[in-house]
PDB file of C-alpha atoms in Angstrom:
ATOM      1  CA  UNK A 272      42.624 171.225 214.475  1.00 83.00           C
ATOM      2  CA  UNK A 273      44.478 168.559 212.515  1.00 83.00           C
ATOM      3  CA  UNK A 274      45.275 169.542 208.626  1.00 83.00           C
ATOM      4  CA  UNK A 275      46.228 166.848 206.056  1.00 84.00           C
ATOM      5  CA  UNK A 276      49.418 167.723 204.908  1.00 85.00           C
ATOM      6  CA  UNK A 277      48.610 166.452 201.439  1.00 84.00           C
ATOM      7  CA  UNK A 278      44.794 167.184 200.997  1.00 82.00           C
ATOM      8  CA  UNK A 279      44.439 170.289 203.532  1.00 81.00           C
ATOM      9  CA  UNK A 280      40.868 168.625 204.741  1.00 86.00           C
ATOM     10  CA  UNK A 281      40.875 169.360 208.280  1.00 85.00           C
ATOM     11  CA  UNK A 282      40.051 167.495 211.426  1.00 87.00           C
ATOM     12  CA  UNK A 283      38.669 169.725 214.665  1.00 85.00           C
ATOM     13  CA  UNK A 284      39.155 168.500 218.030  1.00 86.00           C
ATOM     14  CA  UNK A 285      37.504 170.225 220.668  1.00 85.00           C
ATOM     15  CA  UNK A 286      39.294 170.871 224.106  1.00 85.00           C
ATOM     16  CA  UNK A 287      37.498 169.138 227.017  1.00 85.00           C
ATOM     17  CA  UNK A 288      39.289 170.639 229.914  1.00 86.00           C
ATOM     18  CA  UNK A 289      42.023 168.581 231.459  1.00 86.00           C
ATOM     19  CA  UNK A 290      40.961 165.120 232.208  1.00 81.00           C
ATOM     20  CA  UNK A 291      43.876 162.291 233.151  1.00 75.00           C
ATOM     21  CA  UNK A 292      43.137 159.872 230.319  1.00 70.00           C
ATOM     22  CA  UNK A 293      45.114 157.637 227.710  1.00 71.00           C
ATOM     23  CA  UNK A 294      48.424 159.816 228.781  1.00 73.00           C
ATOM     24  CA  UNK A 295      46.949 162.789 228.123  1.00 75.00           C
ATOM     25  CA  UNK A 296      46.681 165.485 230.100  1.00 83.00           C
ATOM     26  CA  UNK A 297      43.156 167.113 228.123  1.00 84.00           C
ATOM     27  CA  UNK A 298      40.468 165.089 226.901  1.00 84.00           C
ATOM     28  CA  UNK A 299      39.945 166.018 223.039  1.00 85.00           C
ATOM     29  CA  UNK A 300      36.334 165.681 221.751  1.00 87.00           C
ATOM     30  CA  UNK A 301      36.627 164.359 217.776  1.00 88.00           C
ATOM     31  CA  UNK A 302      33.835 166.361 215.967  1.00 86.00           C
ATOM     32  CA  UNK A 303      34.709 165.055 212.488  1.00 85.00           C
ATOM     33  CA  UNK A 304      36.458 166.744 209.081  1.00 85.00           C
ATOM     34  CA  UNK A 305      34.802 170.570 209.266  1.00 78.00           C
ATOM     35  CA  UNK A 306      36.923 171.575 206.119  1.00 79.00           C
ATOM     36  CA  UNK A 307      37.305 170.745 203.256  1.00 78.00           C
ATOM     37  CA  UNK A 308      41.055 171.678 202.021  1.00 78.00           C
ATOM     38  CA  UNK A 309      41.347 173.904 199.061  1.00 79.00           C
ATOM     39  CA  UNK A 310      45.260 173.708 198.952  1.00 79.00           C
ATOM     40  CA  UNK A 311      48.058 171.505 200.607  1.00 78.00           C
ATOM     41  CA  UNK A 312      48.250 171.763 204.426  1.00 79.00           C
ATOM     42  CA  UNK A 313      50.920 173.851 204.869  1.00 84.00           C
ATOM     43  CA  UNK A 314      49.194 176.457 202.535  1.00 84.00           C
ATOM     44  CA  UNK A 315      46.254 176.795 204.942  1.00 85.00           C
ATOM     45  CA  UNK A 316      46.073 178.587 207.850  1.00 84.00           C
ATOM     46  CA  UNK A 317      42.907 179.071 210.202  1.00 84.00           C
ATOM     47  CA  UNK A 318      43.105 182.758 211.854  1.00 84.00           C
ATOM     48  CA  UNK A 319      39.917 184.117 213.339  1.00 84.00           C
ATOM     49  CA  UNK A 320      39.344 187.230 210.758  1.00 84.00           C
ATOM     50  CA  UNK A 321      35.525 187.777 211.172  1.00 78.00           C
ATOM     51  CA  UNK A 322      35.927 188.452 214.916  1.00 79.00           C
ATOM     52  CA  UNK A 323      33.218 185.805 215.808  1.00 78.00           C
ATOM     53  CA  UNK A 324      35.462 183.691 217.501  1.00 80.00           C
ATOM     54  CA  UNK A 325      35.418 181.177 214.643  1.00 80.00           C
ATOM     55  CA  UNK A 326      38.254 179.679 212.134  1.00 83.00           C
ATOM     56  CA  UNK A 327      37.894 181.601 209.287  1.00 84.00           C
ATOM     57  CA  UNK A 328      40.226 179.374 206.494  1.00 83.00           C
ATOM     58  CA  UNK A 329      43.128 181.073 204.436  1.00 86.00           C
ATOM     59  CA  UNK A 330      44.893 179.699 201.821  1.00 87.00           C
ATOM     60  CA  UNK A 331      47.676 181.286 200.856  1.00 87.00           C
ATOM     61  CA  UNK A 332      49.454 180.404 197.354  1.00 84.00           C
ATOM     62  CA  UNK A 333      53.473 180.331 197.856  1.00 84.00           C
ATOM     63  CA  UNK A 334      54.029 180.681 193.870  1.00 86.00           C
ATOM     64  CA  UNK A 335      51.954 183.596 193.668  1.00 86.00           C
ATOM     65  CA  UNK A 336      51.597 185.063 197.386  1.00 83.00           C
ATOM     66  CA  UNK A 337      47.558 185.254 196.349  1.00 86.00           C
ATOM     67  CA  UNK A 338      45.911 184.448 199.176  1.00 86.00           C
ATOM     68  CA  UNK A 339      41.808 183.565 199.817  1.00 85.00           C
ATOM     69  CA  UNK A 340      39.826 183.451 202.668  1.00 85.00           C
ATOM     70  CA  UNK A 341      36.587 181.539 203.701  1.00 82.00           C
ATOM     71  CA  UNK A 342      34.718 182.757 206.482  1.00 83.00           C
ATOM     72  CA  UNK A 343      33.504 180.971 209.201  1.00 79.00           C
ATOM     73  CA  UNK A 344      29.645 182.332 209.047  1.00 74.00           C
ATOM     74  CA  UNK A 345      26.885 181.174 211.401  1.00 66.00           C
ATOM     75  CA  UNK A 346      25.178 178.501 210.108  1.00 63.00           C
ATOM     76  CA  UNK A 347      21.437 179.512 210.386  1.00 62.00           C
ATOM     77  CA  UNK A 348      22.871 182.655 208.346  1.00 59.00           C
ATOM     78  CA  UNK A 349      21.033 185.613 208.094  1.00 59.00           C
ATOM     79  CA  UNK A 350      23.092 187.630 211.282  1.00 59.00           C
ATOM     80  CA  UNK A 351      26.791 188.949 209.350  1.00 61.00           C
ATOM     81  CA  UNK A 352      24.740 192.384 208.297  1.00 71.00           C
ATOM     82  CA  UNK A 353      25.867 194.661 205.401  1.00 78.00           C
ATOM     83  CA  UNK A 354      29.180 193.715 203.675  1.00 78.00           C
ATOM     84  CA  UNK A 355      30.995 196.704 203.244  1.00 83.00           C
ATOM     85  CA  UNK A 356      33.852 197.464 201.226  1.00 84.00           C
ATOM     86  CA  UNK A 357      37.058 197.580 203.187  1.00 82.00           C
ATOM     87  CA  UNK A 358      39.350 200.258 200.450  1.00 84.00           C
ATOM     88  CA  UNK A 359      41.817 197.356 199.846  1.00 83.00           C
ATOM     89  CA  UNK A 360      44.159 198.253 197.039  1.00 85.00           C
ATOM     90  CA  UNK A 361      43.739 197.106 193.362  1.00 84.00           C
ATOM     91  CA  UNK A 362      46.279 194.096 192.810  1.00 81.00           C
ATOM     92  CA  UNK A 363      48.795 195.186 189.839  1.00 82.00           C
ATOM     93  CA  UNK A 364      47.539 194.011 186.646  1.00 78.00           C
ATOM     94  CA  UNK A 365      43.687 193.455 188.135  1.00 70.00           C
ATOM     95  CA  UNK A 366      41.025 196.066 186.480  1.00 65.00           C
ATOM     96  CA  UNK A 367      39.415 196.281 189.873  1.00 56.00           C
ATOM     97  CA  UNK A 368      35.789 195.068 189.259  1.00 55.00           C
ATOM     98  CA  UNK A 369      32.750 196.410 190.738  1.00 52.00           C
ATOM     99  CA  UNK A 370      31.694 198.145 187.930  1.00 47.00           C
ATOM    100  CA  UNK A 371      28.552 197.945 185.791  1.00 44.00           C
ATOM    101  CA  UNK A 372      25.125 198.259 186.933  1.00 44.00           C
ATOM    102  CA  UNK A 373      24.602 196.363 189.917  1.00 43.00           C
ATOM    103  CA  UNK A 374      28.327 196.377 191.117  1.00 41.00           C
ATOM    104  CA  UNK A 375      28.822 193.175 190.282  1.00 42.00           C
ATOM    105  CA  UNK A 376      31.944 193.725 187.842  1.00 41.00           C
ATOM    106  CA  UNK A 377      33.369 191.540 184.752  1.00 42.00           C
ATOM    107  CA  UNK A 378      34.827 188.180 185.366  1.00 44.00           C
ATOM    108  CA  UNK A 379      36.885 188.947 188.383  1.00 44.00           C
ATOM    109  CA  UNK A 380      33.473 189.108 190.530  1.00 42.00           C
ATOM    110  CA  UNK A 381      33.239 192.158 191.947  1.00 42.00           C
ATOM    111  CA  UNK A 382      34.134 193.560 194.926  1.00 43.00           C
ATOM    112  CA  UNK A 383      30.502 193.496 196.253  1.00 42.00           C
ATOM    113  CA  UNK A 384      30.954 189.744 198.699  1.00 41.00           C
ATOM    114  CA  UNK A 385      28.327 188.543 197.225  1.00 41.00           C
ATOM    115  CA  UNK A 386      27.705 185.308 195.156  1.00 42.00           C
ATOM    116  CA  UNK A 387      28.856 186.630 191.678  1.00 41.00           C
ATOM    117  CA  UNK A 388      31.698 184.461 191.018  1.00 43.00           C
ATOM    118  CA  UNK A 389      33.662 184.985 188.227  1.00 45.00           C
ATOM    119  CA  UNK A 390      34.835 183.020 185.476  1.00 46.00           C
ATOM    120  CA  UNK A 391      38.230 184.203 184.543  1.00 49.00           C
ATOM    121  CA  UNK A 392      37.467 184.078 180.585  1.00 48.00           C
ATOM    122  CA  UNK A 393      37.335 187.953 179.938  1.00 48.00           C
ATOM    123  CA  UNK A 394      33.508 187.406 178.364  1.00 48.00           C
ATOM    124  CA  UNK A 395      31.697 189.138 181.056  1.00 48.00           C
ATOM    125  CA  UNK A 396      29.488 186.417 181.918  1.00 47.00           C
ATOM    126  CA  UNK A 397      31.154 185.150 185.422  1.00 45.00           C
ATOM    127  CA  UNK A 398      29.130 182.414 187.326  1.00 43.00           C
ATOM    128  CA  UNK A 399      27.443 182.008 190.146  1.00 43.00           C
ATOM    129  CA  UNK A 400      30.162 182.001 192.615  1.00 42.00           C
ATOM    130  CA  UNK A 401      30.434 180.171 195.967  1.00 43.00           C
ATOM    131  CA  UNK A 402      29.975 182.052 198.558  1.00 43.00           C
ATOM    132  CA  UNK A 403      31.417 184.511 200.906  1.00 47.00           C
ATOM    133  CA  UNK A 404      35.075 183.937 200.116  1.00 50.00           C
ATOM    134  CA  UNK A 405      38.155 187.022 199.632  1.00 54.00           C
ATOM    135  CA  UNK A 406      41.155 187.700 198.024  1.00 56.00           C
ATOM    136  CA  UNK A 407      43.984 189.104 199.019  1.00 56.00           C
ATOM    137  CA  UNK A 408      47.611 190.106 197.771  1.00 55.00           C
ATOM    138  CA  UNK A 409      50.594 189.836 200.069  1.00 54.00           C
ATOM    139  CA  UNK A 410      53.792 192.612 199.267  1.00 53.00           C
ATOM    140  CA  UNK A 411      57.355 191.800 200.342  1.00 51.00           C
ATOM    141  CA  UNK A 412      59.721 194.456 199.964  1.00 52.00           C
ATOM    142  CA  UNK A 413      63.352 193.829 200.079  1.00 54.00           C
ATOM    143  CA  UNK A 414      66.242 196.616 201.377  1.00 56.00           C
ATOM    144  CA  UNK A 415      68.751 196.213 199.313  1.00 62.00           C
ATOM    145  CA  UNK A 416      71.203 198.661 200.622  1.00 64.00           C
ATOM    146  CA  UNK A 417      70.005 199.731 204.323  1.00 56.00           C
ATOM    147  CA  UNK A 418      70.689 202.505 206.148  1.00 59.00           C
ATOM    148  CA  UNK A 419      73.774 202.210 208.081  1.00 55.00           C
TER     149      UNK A 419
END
């Protein structure tokens, strides 16, 4: 995979097997721009969360340490089952979501996967979302005085 540093769109290459060409020790098949960068470069990373053996994007804010994923789904759809809630923690300062009839929460989305969306403008109305994305919060802690 090649990420723009810039525009975070990113390039896959797949590995050939090793192939004596143009100084190269692997041929590298081109298959295009697969993503579409949501941050700079160095804010995305491509770990493979859903298990399927895929690139699952994750940006990850270094102002905030908020962090979003996009999973890599199968294209014909239809196969990733139930989504079930994994018991992250609330974020400080987040209400949490979910609530309401259907689950779907306020603005914020829910924490149901689904399309829901939110808006971010307190009204309750949200939108329609984009997809299967996530959010998640990383915690530093710092030792200021460690055990000797």
């Amino acid at each position: 995979m090649w990420i723009d540093k810039f525009t975070g769109d990113t390039q896959v290459f797949y590995n050939a097997g090793e192939r004596q060409i143009s100084g190269s020790s692997f041929e590298w098949t081109d298959k295009g721009k697969k993503y579409q960068g949501s941050s700079s470069g160095p804010n995305l990373h491509f770990p493979n969360l859903g298990g399927q053996g895929r690139a699952d994007m994750t940006e990850v804010n270094p102002k905030t340490a908020l962090g979003w994923t996009w999973f890599n789904s199968c294209p014909s759809g239809g196969d990733d089952g139930e989504i079930v809630d994994p018991g992250l923690p609330v974020p400080p300062g987040d209400s949490g979501g979910g609530g309401g009839g259907g689950g779907g929460g306020g603005d914020d989305g829910g924490d149901d996967g689904g399309d829901d969306g939110g808006d971010e403008d307190g009204d309750g109305d949200g939108d329609d979302g984009d997809g299967y994305t996530t959010g998640f919060w990383i915690y530093s802690v710092t030792i200021t005085d460690p055990p000797s």
